[in-house]
Short mmCIF file of C-alpha atoms in Angstrom, two decimals:
data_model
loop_
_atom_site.label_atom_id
_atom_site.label_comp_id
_atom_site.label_asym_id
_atom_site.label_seq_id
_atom_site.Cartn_x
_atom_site.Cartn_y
_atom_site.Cartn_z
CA UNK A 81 -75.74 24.08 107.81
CA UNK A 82 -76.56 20.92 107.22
CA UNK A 83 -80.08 21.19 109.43
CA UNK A 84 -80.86 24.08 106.92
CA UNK A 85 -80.20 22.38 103.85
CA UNK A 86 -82.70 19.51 104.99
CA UNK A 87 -85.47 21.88 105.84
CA UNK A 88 -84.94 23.77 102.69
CA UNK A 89 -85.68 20.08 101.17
CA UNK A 90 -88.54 19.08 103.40
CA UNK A 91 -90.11 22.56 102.69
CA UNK A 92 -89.48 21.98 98.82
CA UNK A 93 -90.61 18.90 99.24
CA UNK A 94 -94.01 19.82 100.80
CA UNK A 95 -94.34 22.56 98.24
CA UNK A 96 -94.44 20.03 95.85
CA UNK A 97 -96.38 17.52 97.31
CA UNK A 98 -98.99 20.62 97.93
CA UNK A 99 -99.17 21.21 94.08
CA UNK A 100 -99.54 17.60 93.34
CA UNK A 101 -102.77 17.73 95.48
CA UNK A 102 -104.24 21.54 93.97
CA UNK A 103 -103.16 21.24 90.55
CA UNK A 104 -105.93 18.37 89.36
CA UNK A 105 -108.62 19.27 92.05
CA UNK A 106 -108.40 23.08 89.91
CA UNK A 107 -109.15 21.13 86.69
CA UNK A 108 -105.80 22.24 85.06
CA UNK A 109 -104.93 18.18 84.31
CA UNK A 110 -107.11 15.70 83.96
CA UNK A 111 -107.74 13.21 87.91
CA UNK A 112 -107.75 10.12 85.49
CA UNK A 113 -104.22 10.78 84.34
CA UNK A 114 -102.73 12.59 87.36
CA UNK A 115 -104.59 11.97 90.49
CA UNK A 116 -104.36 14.06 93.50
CA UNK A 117 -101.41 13.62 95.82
CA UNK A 118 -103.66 12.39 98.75
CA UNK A 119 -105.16 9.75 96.28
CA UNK A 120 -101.52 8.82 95.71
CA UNK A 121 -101.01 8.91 99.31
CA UNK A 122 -103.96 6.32 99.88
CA UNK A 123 -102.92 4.12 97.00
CA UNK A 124 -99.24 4.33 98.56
CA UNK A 125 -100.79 3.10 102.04
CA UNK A 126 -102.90 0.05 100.28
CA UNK A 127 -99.51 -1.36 98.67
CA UNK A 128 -97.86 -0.95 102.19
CA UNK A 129 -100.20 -3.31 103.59
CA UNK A 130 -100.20 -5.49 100.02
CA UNK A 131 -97.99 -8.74 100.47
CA UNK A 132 -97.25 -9.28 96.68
CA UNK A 133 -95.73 -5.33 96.65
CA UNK A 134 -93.46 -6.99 99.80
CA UNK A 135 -92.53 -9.78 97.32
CA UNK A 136 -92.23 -7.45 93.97
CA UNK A 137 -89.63 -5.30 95.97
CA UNK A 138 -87.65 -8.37 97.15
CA UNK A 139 -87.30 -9.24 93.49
CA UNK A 140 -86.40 -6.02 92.64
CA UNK A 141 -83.26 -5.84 95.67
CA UNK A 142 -82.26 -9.03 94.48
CA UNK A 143 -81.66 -8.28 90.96
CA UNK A 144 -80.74 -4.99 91.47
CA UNK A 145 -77.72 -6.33 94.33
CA UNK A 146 -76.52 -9.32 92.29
CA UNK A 147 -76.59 -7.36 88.92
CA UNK A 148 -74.37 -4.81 90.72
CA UNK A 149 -72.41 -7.00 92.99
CA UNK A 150 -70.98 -8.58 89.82
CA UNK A 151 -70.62 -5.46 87.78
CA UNK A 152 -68.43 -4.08 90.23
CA UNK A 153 -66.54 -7.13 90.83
CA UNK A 154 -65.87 -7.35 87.27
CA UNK A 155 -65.10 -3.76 86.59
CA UNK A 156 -62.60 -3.70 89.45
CA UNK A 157 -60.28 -6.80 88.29
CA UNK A 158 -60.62 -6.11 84.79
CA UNK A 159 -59.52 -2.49 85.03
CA UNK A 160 -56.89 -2.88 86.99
CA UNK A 161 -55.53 -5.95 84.75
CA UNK A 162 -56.39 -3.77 81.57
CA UNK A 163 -54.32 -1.02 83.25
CA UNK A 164 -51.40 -2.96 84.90
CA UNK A 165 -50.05 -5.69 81.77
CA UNK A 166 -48.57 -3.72 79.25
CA UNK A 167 -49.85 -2.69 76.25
CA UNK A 168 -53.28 -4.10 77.08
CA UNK A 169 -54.92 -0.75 77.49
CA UNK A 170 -54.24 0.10 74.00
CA UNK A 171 -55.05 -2.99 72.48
CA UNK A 172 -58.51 -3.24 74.28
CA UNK A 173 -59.23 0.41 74.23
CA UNK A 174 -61.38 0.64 70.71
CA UNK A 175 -63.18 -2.54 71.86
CA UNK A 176 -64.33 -0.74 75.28
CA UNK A 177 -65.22 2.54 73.40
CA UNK A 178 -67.23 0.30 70.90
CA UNK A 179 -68.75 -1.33 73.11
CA UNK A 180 -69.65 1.27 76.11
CA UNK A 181 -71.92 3.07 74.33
CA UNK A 182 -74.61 0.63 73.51
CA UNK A 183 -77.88 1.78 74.86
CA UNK A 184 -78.43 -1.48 77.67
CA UNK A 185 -82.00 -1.32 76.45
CA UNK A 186 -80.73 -2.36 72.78
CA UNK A 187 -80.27 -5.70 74.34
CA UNK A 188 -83.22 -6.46 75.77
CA UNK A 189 -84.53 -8.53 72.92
CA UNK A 190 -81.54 -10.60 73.17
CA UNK A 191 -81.89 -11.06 77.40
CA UNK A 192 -85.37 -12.46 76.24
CA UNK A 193 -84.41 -15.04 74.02
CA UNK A 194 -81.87 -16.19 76.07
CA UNK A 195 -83.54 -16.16 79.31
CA UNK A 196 -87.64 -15.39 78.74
CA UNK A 197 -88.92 -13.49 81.46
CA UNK A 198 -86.31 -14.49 84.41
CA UNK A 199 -84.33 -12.90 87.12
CA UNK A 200 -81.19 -13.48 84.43
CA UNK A 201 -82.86 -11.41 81.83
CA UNK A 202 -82.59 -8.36 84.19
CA UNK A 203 -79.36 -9.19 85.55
CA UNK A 204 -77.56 -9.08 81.98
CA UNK A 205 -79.35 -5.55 81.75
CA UNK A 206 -78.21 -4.40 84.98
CA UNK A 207 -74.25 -6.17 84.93
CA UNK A 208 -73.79 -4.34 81.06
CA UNK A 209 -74.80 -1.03 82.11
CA UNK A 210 -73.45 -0.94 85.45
CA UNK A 211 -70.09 -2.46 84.57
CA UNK A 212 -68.91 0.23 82.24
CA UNK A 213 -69.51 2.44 84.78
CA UNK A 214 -67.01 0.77 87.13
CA UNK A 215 -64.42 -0.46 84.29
CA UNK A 216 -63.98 3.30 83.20
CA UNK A 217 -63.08 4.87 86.63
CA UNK A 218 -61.12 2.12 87.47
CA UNK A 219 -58.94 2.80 84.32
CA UNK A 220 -59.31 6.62 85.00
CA UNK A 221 -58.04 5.60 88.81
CA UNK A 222 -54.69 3.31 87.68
CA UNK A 223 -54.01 6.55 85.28
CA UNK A 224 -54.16 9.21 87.65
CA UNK A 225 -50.85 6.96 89.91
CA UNK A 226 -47.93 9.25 90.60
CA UNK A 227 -45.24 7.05 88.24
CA UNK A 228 -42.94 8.72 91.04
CA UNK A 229 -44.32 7.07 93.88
CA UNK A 230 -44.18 3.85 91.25
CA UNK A 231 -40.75 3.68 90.40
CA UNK A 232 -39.90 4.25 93.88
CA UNK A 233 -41.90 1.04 94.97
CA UNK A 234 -40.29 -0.56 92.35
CA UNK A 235 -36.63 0.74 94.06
CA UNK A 236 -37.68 -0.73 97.30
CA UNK A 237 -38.04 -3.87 96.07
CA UNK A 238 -42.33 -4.11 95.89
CA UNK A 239 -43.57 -6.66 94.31
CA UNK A 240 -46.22 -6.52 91.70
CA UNK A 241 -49.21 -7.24 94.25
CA UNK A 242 -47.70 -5.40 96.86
CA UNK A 243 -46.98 -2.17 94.04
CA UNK A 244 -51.03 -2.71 93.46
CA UNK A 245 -52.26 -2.99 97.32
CA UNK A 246 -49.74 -0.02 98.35
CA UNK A 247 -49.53 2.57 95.33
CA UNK A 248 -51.95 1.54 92.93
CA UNK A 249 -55.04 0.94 95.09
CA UNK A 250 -55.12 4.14 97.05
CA UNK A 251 -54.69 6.00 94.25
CA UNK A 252 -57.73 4.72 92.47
CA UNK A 253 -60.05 4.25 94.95
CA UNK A 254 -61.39 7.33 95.12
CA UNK A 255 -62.27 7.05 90.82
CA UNK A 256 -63.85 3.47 91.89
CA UNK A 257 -66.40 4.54 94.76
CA UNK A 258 -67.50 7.13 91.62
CA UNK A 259 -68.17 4.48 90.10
CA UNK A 260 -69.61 2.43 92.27
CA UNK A 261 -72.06 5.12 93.63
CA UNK A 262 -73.07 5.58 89.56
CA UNK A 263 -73.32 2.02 88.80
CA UNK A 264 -75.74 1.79 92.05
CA UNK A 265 -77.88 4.19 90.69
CA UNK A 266 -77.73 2.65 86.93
CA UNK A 267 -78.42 -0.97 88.24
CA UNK A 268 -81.51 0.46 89.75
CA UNK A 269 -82.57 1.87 86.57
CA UNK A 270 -81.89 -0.96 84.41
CA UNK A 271 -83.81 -3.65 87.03
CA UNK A 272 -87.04 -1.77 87.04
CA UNK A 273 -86.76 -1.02 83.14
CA UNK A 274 -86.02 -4.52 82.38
CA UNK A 275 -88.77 -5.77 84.99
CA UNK A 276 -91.57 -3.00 83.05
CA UNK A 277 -90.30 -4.27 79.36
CA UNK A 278 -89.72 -7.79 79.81
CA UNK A 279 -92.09 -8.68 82.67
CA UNK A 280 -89.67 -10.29 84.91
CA UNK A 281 -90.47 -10.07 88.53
CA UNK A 282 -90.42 -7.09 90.19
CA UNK A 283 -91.79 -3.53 91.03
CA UNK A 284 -91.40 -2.78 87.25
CA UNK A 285 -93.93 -5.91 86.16
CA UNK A 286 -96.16 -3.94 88.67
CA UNK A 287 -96.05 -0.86 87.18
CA UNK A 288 -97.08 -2.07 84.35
CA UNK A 289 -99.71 -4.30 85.37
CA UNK A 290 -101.49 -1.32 87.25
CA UNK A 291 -100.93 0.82 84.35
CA UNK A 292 -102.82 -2.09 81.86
CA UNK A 293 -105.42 -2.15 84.47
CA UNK A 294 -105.96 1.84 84.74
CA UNK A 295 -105.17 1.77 88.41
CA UNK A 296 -103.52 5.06 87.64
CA UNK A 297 -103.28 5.68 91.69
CA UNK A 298 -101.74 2.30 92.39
CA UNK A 299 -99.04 2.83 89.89
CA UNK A 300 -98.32 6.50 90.72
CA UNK A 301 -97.97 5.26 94.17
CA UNK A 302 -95.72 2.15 92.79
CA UNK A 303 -93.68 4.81 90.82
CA UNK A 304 -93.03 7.01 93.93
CA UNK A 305 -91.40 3.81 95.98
CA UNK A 306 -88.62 3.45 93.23
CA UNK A 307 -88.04 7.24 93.67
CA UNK A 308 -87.69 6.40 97.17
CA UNK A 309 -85.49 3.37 96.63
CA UNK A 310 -83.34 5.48 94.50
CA UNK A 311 -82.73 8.03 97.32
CA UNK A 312 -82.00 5.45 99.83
CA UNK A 313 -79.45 3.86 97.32
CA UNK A 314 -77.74 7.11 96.43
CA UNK A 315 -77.48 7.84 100.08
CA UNK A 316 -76.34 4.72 101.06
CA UNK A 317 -73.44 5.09 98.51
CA UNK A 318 -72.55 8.57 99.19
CA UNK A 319 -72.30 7.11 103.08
CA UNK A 320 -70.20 4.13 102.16
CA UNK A 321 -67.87 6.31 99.67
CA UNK A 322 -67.40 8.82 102.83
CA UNK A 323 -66.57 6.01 105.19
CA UNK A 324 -64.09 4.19 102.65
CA UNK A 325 -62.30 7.39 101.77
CA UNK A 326 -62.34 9.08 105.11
CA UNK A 327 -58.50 9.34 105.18
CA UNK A 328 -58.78 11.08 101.29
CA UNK A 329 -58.59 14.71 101.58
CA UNK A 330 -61.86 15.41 99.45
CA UNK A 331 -64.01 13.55 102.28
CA UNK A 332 -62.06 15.65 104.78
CA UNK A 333 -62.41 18.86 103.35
CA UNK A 334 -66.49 17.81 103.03
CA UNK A 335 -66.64 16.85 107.25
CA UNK A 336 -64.18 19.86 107.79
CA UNK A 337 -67.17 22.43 105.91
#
């Protein structure tokens, strides 16, 4: 099953790639805004060999790791502190849904007066959006606990840590590497629109510099590597997800099909 799902993909893939090459050659779009795929293709193998694109992508892993390293270290603690003291949930509740929905783009003029055109600027992009991503399955996670299984941790004598590592955490961990997996995704997002915008290092700052330049090839080519590093991220996530819930019944059910 699964070999025919990847050569249904490969062959969709090719299809496309196929149109991407007749579709300007035939005159129906302009070469100058959408250049054949083997132009592409070239322009993909010149930044390849290109140390600066080497050095643009570094910039972009690091921001996009340490914007989501932190995200998800803060969404973790804080949701399960928002969910655990009493009474906090409700009385941060309208501050998270106030908050949450603020476009992370919105604060862009406010990452560049604090930081200009630095690595930080992205990061607060990539932390704000990715960390509400985190924070709300986390809270989803502590709400879906049995209070069965709860009170009768409480009856053995658990402890509040111990209530956490033993009832709590299984329970939500499945809502968190949701959240996780989205937040990778997000981060991504946010570092190369923050990089394009602002300028900070990265493959976004490259984009836009070929795009300035009409290289219209070059940042086609530039465009397909953060597909690419979007579909290595998501993959990577959906494997670590599987791995860390592969006593969970949904991952089970998945191998089992």
């Amino acid at each position: 099953m699964r070999l025919q799902n990847a050569a249904l993909g490969a062959a969709g893939l090719a299809a496309f790639l196929a149109l991407g090459e007749v579709v300007p050659r035939l005159g129906l779009v302009k070469k100058e805004y959408f250049p054949p795929t083997s132009r592409i293709a070239s322009a993909f193998a010149d930044e390849l060999s290109d140390g600066a694109f080497w050095t643009a992508l570094g910039d972009t892993l690091t921001g996009w790791a340490l914007g989501l390293a932190i995200a998800v270290s803060a969404g973790i603690v804080i949701g399960v502190i928002v969910s655990v003291v009493p009474y906090l949930r409700e009385a941060t509740a309208s501050t998270i849904e106030f908050l949450r929905p603020i476009p992370s783009v919105a604060l862009i003029p406010l990452a560049v007066l604090l930081y200009g055109s630095e690595l930080r600027s992205v990061l607060l992009l990539v932390v704000y959006a990715s960390f509400w991503q985190v924070l709300i399955q986390t809270l989803y996670g502590v709400q879906d606990v049995d209070p069965v299984a709860d009170e009768t941790a409480r009856s053995y004598g658990l402890g509040t840590w111990a209530r956490i590592r033993h009832v709590l955490w299984p329970t939500a961990l499945p809502y968190v590497m949701t959240g996780v997996r989205l937040a990778a995704a997000v981060a991504l997002i946010l570092a190369i629109t923050g990089e394009l915008v602002i300028g900070a290092p990265g493959l976004g700052a490259r984009i836009a510099v070929a795009q300035n330049s009409q290289a219209v090839p070059e940042m086609y080519a530039l465009i397909v590597v953060t597909g690419l590093l979007g579909l290595l991220i998501n993959v990577g996530a959906r494997t670590v997800e599987r791995r860390a819930l592969a006593w969970h019944q949904s991952v089970r059910g998945e191998v089992a099909v």
